[in-house]
């Protein structure tokens, strides 16, 4: 399947425990990936405010396959994401760019964290569960953003993440928010 820019892009939500084998799967409880047009990933990570910021791998094992706690699973999900949403009461409504891995085998990776209140995150999590259940048997994510705008979490992503100055130009193009440069 060829992915091309679309203003009415498909949306797929994946509950991360489904992407891992037991017993590690349980460590990812509450982590969701929202894929927009198959290529733009917004990761929702439950509260890790006791461990981050800083958004880096200082609390993680050298081999990410050796994740041993829920905090580590949340942190690795966050630092591998381009756009991350997490609750943090003191930083709510703020945004923070991060970069990590300058010396890692993965190379340097950067992302943006969008902080929300715990109550907003809880509301979004309810929507994410519903959306992930819709997508369980729909590999190609046939639901488009225009049909899902009734969900608070979709509106949040459009208002905060996609309207952010941190949105990468290539992602804006793939979501029909900007024209591609030849």
PDB file of C-alpha atoms in Angstrom:
ATOM      1  CA  UNK A   1       0.000   0.000   0.000  1.00  0.00           C
ATOM      2  CA  UNK A   2       1.380   3.388  -0.993  1.00  0.00           C
ATOM      3  CA  UNK A   3       0.883   6.137   1.567  1.00  0.00           C
ATOM      4  CA  UNK A   4       0.277   9.592   0.146  1.00  0.00           C
ATOM      5  CA  UNK A   5      -0.596  12.971   1.669  1.00  0.00           C
ATOM      6  CA  UNK A   6      -4.246  13.235   2.748  1.00  0.00           C
ATOM      7  CA  UNK A   7      -6.198  15.917   4.586  1.00  0.00           C
ATOM      8  CA  UNK A   8      -8.765  13.282   5.631  1.00  0.00           C
ATOM      9  CA  UNK A   9      -6.095  10.838   6.773  1.00  0.00           C
ATOM     10  CA  UNK A  10      -6.713   7.458   8.383  1.00  0.00           C
ATOM     11  CA  UNK A  11      -6.341   7.198  12.156  1.00  0.00           C
ATOM     12  CA  UNK A  12      -5.365   4.025  13.962  1.00  0.00           C
ATOM     13  CA  UNK A  13      -4.915   3.654  17.713  1.00  0.00           C
ATOM     14  CA  UNK A  14      -2.903   0.773  19.126  1.00  0.00           C
ATOM     15  CA  UNK A  15      -2.800  -0.155  22.801  1.00  0.00           C
ATOM     16  CA  UNK A  16       0.891  -0.946  23.266  1.00  0.00           C
ATOM     17  CA  UNK A  17       0.483  -4.128  25.375  1.00  0.00           C
ATOM     18  CA  UNK A  18      -0.860  -5.776  22.202  1.00  0.00           C
ATOM     19  CA  UNK A  19       2.514  -5.136  20.541  1.00  0.00           C
ATOM     20  CA  UNK A  20       4.552  -7.061  23.136  1.00  0.00           C
ATOM     21  CA  UNK A  21       4.722 -10.608  24.459  1.00  0.00           C
ATOM     22  CA  UNK A  22       3.805 -11.498  28.063  1.00  0.00           C
ATOM     23  CA  UNK A  23       4.973 -10.801  30.676  1.00  0.00           C
ATOM     24  CA  UNK A  24       6.536  -7.611  29.244  1.00  0.00           C
ATOM     25  CA  UNK A  25       3.209  -6.622  27.657  1.00  0.00           C
ATOM     26  CA  UNK A  26       1.754  -5.744  31.059  1.00  0.00           C
ATOM     27  CA  UNK A  27       4.496  -3.169  31.585  1.00  0.00           C
ATOM     28  CA  UNK A  28       3.094  -1.135  28.671  1.00  0.00           C
ATOM     29  CA  UNK A  29      -0.416  -0.898  30.141  1.00  0.00           C
ATOM     30  CA  UNK A  30      -1.910   2.527  29.447  1.00  0.00           C
ATOM     31  CA  UNK A  31       0.518   3.405  26.631  1.00  0.00           C
ATOM     32  CA  UNK A  32      -1.157   4.097  23.285  1.00  0.00           C
ATOM     33  CA  UNK A  33       0.168   4.909  19.830  1.00  0.00           C
ATOM     34  CA  UNK A  34      -2.052   6.991  17.550  1.00  0.00           C
ATOM     35  CA  UNK A  35      -0.949   6.585  13.935  1.00  0.00           C
ATOM     36  CA  UNK A  36      -2.036   9.324  11.557  1.00  0.00           C
ATOM     37  CA  UNK A  37      -1.907   8.430   7.880  1.00  0.00           C
ATOM     38  CA  UNK A  38       0.218   5.399   8.850  1.00  0.00           C
ATOM     39  CA  UNK A  39       3.366   7.493   9.296  1.00  0.00           C
ATOM     40  CA  UNK A  40       2.844  10.160  11.975  1.00  0.00           C
ATOM     41  CA  UNK A  41       2.922   8.686  15.468  1.00  0.00           C
ATOM     42  CA  UNK A  42       1.540  10.416  18.572  1.00  0.00           C
ATOM     43  CA  UNK A  43       2.382   8.409  21.711  1.00  0.00           C
ATOM     44  CA  UNK A  44       0.279   8.709  24.856  1.00  0.00           C
ATOM     45  CA  UNK A  45       2.209   7.780  27.986  1.00  0.00           C
ATOM     46  CA  UNK A  46       0.733   7.638  31.513  1.00  0.00           C
ATOM     47  CA  UNK A  47       2.356   9.730  34.233  1.00  0.00           C
ATOM     48  CA  UNK A  48       6.133   9.464  34.472  1.00  0.00           C
ATOM     49  CA  UNK A  49       6.637  12.823  36.179  1.00  0.00           C
ATOM     50  CA  UNK A  50       8.675  11.189  38.960  1.00  0.00           C
ATOM     51  CA  UNK A  51      11.219  10.038  36.343  1.00  0.00           C
ATOM     52  CA  UNK A  52      11.056  12.606  33.531  1.00  0.00           C
ATOM     53  CA  UNK A  53      12.015  15.182  32.562  1.00  0.00           C
ATOM     54  CA  UNK A  54      14.804  14.790  31.720  1.00  0.00           C
ATOM     55  CA  UNK A  55      13.634  12.825  28.683  1.00  0.00           C
ATOM     56  CA  UNK A  56      16.555  10.504  28.153  1.00  0.00           C
ATOM     57  CA  UNK A  57      17.643   6.926  28.708  1.00  0.00           C
ATOM     58  CA  UNK A  58      19.435   7.317  32.061  1.00  0.00           C
ATOM     59  CA  UNK A  59      16.903   5.011  33.796  1.00  0.00           C
ATOM     60  CA  UNK A  60      16.778   2.461  30.979  1.00  0.00           C
ATOM     61  CA  UNK A  61      18.798  -0.699  30.387  1.00  0.00           C
ATOM     62  CA  UNK A  62      21.291  -0.559  27.521  1.00  0.00           C
ATOM     63  CA  UNK A  63      19.198  -3.213  25.757  1.00  0.00           C
ATOM     64  CA  UNK A  64      15.591  -2.031  25.499  1.00  0.00           C
ATOM     65  CA  UNK A  65      14.525  -5.691  25.290  1.00  0.00           C
ATOM     66  CA  UNK A  66      15.433  -5.896  28.985  1.00  0.00           C
ATOM     67  CA  UNK A  67      12.759  -3.436  30.147  1.00  0.00           C
ATOM     68  CA  UNK A  68      11.777  -4.540  33.657  1.00  0.00           C
ATOM     69  CA  UNK A  69       9.270  -1.977  34.988  1.00  0.00           C
ATOM     70  CA  UNK A  70       6.266   0.047  33.941  1.00  0.00           C
ATOM     71  CA  UNK A  71       8.253   3.267  34.354  1.00  0.00           C
ATOM     72  CA  UNK A  72      10.937   1.956  31.995  1.00  0.00           C
ATOM     73  CA  UNK A  73       8.296   0.865  29.463  1.00  0.00           C
ATOM     74  CA  UNK A  74       6.703   4.315  29.582  1.00  0.00           C
ATOM     75  CA  UNK A  75      10.058   6.073  29.244  1.00  0.00           C
ATOM     76  CA  UNK A  76      11.212   3.995  26.278  1.00  0.00           C
ATOM     77  CA  UNK A  77       7.836   4.570  24.583  1.00  0.00           C
ATOM     78  CA  UNK A  78       8.231   8.295  25.121  1.00  0.00           C
ATOM     79  CA  UNK A  79      11.818   8.765  24.004  1.00  0.00           C
ATOM     80  CA  UNK A  80      11.267   6.717  20.866  1.00  0.00           C
ATOM     81  CA  UNK A  81       8.287   8.898  19.903  1.00  0.00           C
ATOM     82  CA  UNK A  82       8.269  12.059  17.837  1.00  0.00           C
ATOM     83  CA  UNK A  83       5.210  13.479  19.590  1.00  0.00           C
ATOM     84  CA  UNK A  84       4.443  12.435  23.155  1.00  0.00           C
ATOM     85  CA  UNK A  85       1.453  13.305  25.342  1.00  0.00           C
ATOM     86  CA  UNK A  86       1.729  12.756  29.096  1.00  0.00           C
ATOM     87  CA  UNK A  87       0.117  14.095  32.242  1.00  0.00           C
ATOM     88  CA  UNK A  88       2.121  16.384  34.476  1.00  0.00           C
ATOM     89  CA  UNK A  89       0.230  18.698  36.826  1.00  0.00           C
ATOM     90  CA  UNK A  90       2.998  21.292  37.154  1.00  0.00           C
ATOM     91  CA  UNK A  91       3.835  21.397  33.432  1.00  0.00           C
ATOM     92  CA  UNK A  92       0.276  21.039  32.063  1.00  0.00           C
ATOM     93  CA  UNK A  93      -0.322  22.976  28.821  1.00  0.00           C
ATOM     94  CA  UNK A  94       3.436  23.216  28.257  1.00  0.00           C
ATOM     95  CA  UNK A  95       5.555  21.693  25.528  1.00  0.00           C
ATOM     96  CA  UNK A  96       9.154  20.566  25.643  1.00  0.00           C
ATOM     97  CA  UNK A  97      11.510  19.413  22.922  1.00  0.00           C
ATOM     98  CA  UNK A  98      13.941  16.650  23.795  1.00  0.00           C
ATOM     99  CA  UNK A  99      16.890  14.927  22.185  1.00  0.00           C
ATOM    100  CA  UNK A 100      18.584  11.744  23.310  1.00  0.00           C
ATOM    101  CA  UNK A 101      20.855   9.001  22.117  1.00  0.00           C
ATOM    102  CA  UNK A 102      23.687  11.052  20.652  1.00  0.00           C
ATOM    103  CA  UNK A 103      26.001   8.192  21.592  1.00  0.00           C
ATOM    104  CA  UNK A 104      23.588   5.283  21.180  1.00  0.00           C
ATOM    105  CA  UNK A 105      23.418   2.634  18.483  1.00  0.00           C
ATOM    106  CA  UNK A 106      20.122   4.226  17.328  1.00  0.00           C
ATOM    107  CA  UNK A 107      21.713   7.581  16.605  1.00  0.00           C
ATOM    108  CA  UNK A 108      20.266  10.840  17.787  1.00  0.00           C
ATOM    109  CA  UNK A 109      16.502  11.020  18.197  1.00  0.00           C
ATOM    110  CA  UNK A 110      14.376  14.027  19.021  1.00  0.00           C
ATOM    111  CA  UNK A 111      10.764  14.576  19.938  1.00  0.00           C
ATOM    112  CA  UNK A 112       8.312  16.892  21.607  1.00  0.00           C
ATOM    113  CA  UNK A 113       6.397  16.279  24.817  1.00  0.00           C
ATOM    114  CA  UNK A 114       2.959  17.853  25.196  1.00  0.00           C
ATOM    115  CA  UNK A 115       1.987  18.034  28.851  1.00  0.00           C
ATOM    116  CA  UNK A 116      -1.660  17.793  29.917  1.00  0.00           C
ATOM    117  CA  UNK A 117      -3.457  17.679  33.243  1.00  0.00           C
ATOM    118  CA  UNK A 118      -4.046  14.257  34.797  1.00  0.00           C
ATOM    119  CA  UNK A 119      -7.811  14.719  34.362  1.00  0.00           C
ATOM    120  CA  UNK A 120      -7.432  15.539  30.658  1.00  0.00           C
ATOM    121  CA  UNK A 121      -5.163  12.519  30.180  1.00  0.00           C
ATOM    122  CA  UNK A 122      -7.720  10.279  31.910  1.00  0.00           C
ATOM    123  CA  UNK A 123     -10.432  11.576  29.557  1.00  0.00           C
ATOM    124  CA  UNK A 124      -8.214  10.994  26.518  1.00  0.00           C
ATOM    125  CA  UNK A 125      -7.364   7.496  27.749  1.00  0.00           C
ATOM    126  CA  UNK A 126     -11.064   6.563  27.695  1.00  0.00           C
ATOM    127  CA  UNK A 127     -11.227   7.666  24.049  1.00  0.00           C
ATOM    128  CA  UNK A 128      -7.993   5.846  23.228  1.00  0.00           C
ATOM    129  CA  UNK A 129      -9.359   2.589  24.615  1.00  0.00           C
ATOM    130  CA  UNK A 130     -12.492   2.948  22.470  1.00  0.00           C
ATOM    131  CA  UNK A 131     -10.510   3.843  19.369  1.00  0.00           C
ATOM    132  CA  UNK A 132      -8.056   0.976  19.881  1.00  0.00           C
ATOM    133  CA  UNK A 133     -10.960  -1.464  20.188  1.00  0.00           C
ATOM    134  CA  UNK A 134     -12.331  -0.156  16.887  1.00  0.00           C
ATOM    135  CA  UNK A 135      -8.980  -0.801  15.240  1.00  0.00           C
ATOM    136  CA  UNK A 136      -8.240  -4.264  16.679  1.00  0.00           C
ATOM    137  CA  UNK A 137      -9.213  -6.067  13.505  1.00  0.00           C
ATOM    138  CA  UNK A 138      -8.660  -3.220  11.062  1.00  0.00           C
ATOM    139  CA  UNK A 139      -5.008  -3.341  10.018  1.00  0.00           C
ATOM    140  CA  UNK A 140      -5.532  -0.687   7.355  1.00  0.00           C
ATOM    141  CA  UNK A 141      -7.331   1.797   9.654  1.00  0.00           C
ATOM    142  CA  UNK A 142     -10.317   2.639   7.500  1.00  0.00           C
ATOM    143  CA  UNK A 143     -11.603   5.266   9.956  1.00  0.00           C
ATOM    144  CA  UNK A 144     -10.570   8.757   8.917  1.00  0.00           C
ATOM    145  CA  UNK A 145     -10.045  11.851  11.002  1.00  0.00           C
ATOM    146  CA  UNK A 146     -13.268  13.448   9.733  1.00  0.00           C
ATOM    147  CA  UNK A 147     -15.316  10.549  11.135  1.00  0.00           C
ATOM    148  CA  UNK A 148     -13.498  10.584  14.491  1.00  0.00           C
ATOM    149  CA  UNK A 149     -13.595  14.274  15.390  1.00  0.00           C
ATOM    150  CA  UNK A 150     -16.271  13.589  18.013  1.00  0.00           C
ATOM    151  CA  UNK A 151     -13.571  12.090  20.223  1.00  0.00           C
ATOM    152  CA  UNK A 152     -11.889  14.575  22.583  1.00  0.00           C
ATOM    153  CA  UNK A 153      -8.493  12.992  22.002  1.00  0.00           C
ATOM    154  CA  UNK A 154      -8.706  13.553  18.235  1.00  0.00           C
ATOM    155  CA  UNK A 155      -9.606  17.209  18.767  1.00  0.00           C
ATOM    156  CA  UNK A 156      -6.719  17.555  21.211  1.00  0.00           C
ATOM    157  CA  UNK A 157      -4.236  16.106  18.700  1.00  0.00           C
ATOM    158  CA  UNK A 158      -5.462  18.484  16.005  1.00  0.00           C
ATOM    159  CA  UNK A 159      -5.413  21.549  18.320  1.00  0.00           C
ATOM    160  CA  UNK A 160      -2.178  20.950  20.226  1.00  0.00           C
ATOM    161  CA  UNK A 161       0.056  18.559  18.322  1.00  0.00           C
ATOM    162  CA  UNK A 162      -0.744  19.263  14.690  1.00  0.00           C
ATOM    163  CA  UNK A 163      -1.061  23.031  15.238  1.00  0.00           C
ATOM    164  CA  UNK A 164       2.244  23.128  17.120  1.00  0.00           C
ATOM    165  CA  UNK A 165       5.261  24.883  15.652  1.00  0.00           C
ATOM    166  CA  UNK A 166       7.116  21.634  16.494  1.00  0.00           C
ATOM    167  CA  UNK A 167       5.206  19.659  13.840  1.00  0.00           C
ATOM    168  CA  UNK A 168       7.802  18.464  11.359  1.00  0.00           C
ATOM    169  CA  UNK A 169       7.300  19.768   7.798  1.00  0.00           C
ATOM    170  CA  UNK A 170       7.260  16.217   6.365  1.00  0.00           C
ATOM    171  CA  UNK A 171       4.469  15.291   8.812  1.00  0.00           C
ATOM    172  CA  UNK A 172       2.472  18.395   7.908  1.00  0.00           C
ATOM    173  CA  UNK A 173       2.691  17.367   4.249  1.00  0.00           C
ATOM    174  CA  UNK A 174       1.561  13.784   4.946  1.00  0.00           C
ATOM    175  CA  UNK A 175      -1.458  15.078   6.871  1.00  0.00           C
ATOM    176  CA  UNK A 176      -2.495  17.526   4.164  1.00  0.00           C
ATOM    177  CA  UNK A 177      -1.584  20.536   6.318  1.00  0.00           C
ATOM    178  CA  UNK A 178       1.092  21.825   3.945  1.00  0.00           C
ATOM    179  CA  UNK A 179       2.033  21.295   0.345  1.00  0.00           C
ATOM    180  CA  UNK A 180       5.120  19.219  -0.367  1.00  0.00           C
ATOM    181  CA  UNK A 181       8.222  20.882  -1.613  1.00  0.00           C
ATOM    182  CA  UNK A 182       9.389  19.241  -4.826  1.00  0.00           C
TER     183      UNK A 182
END
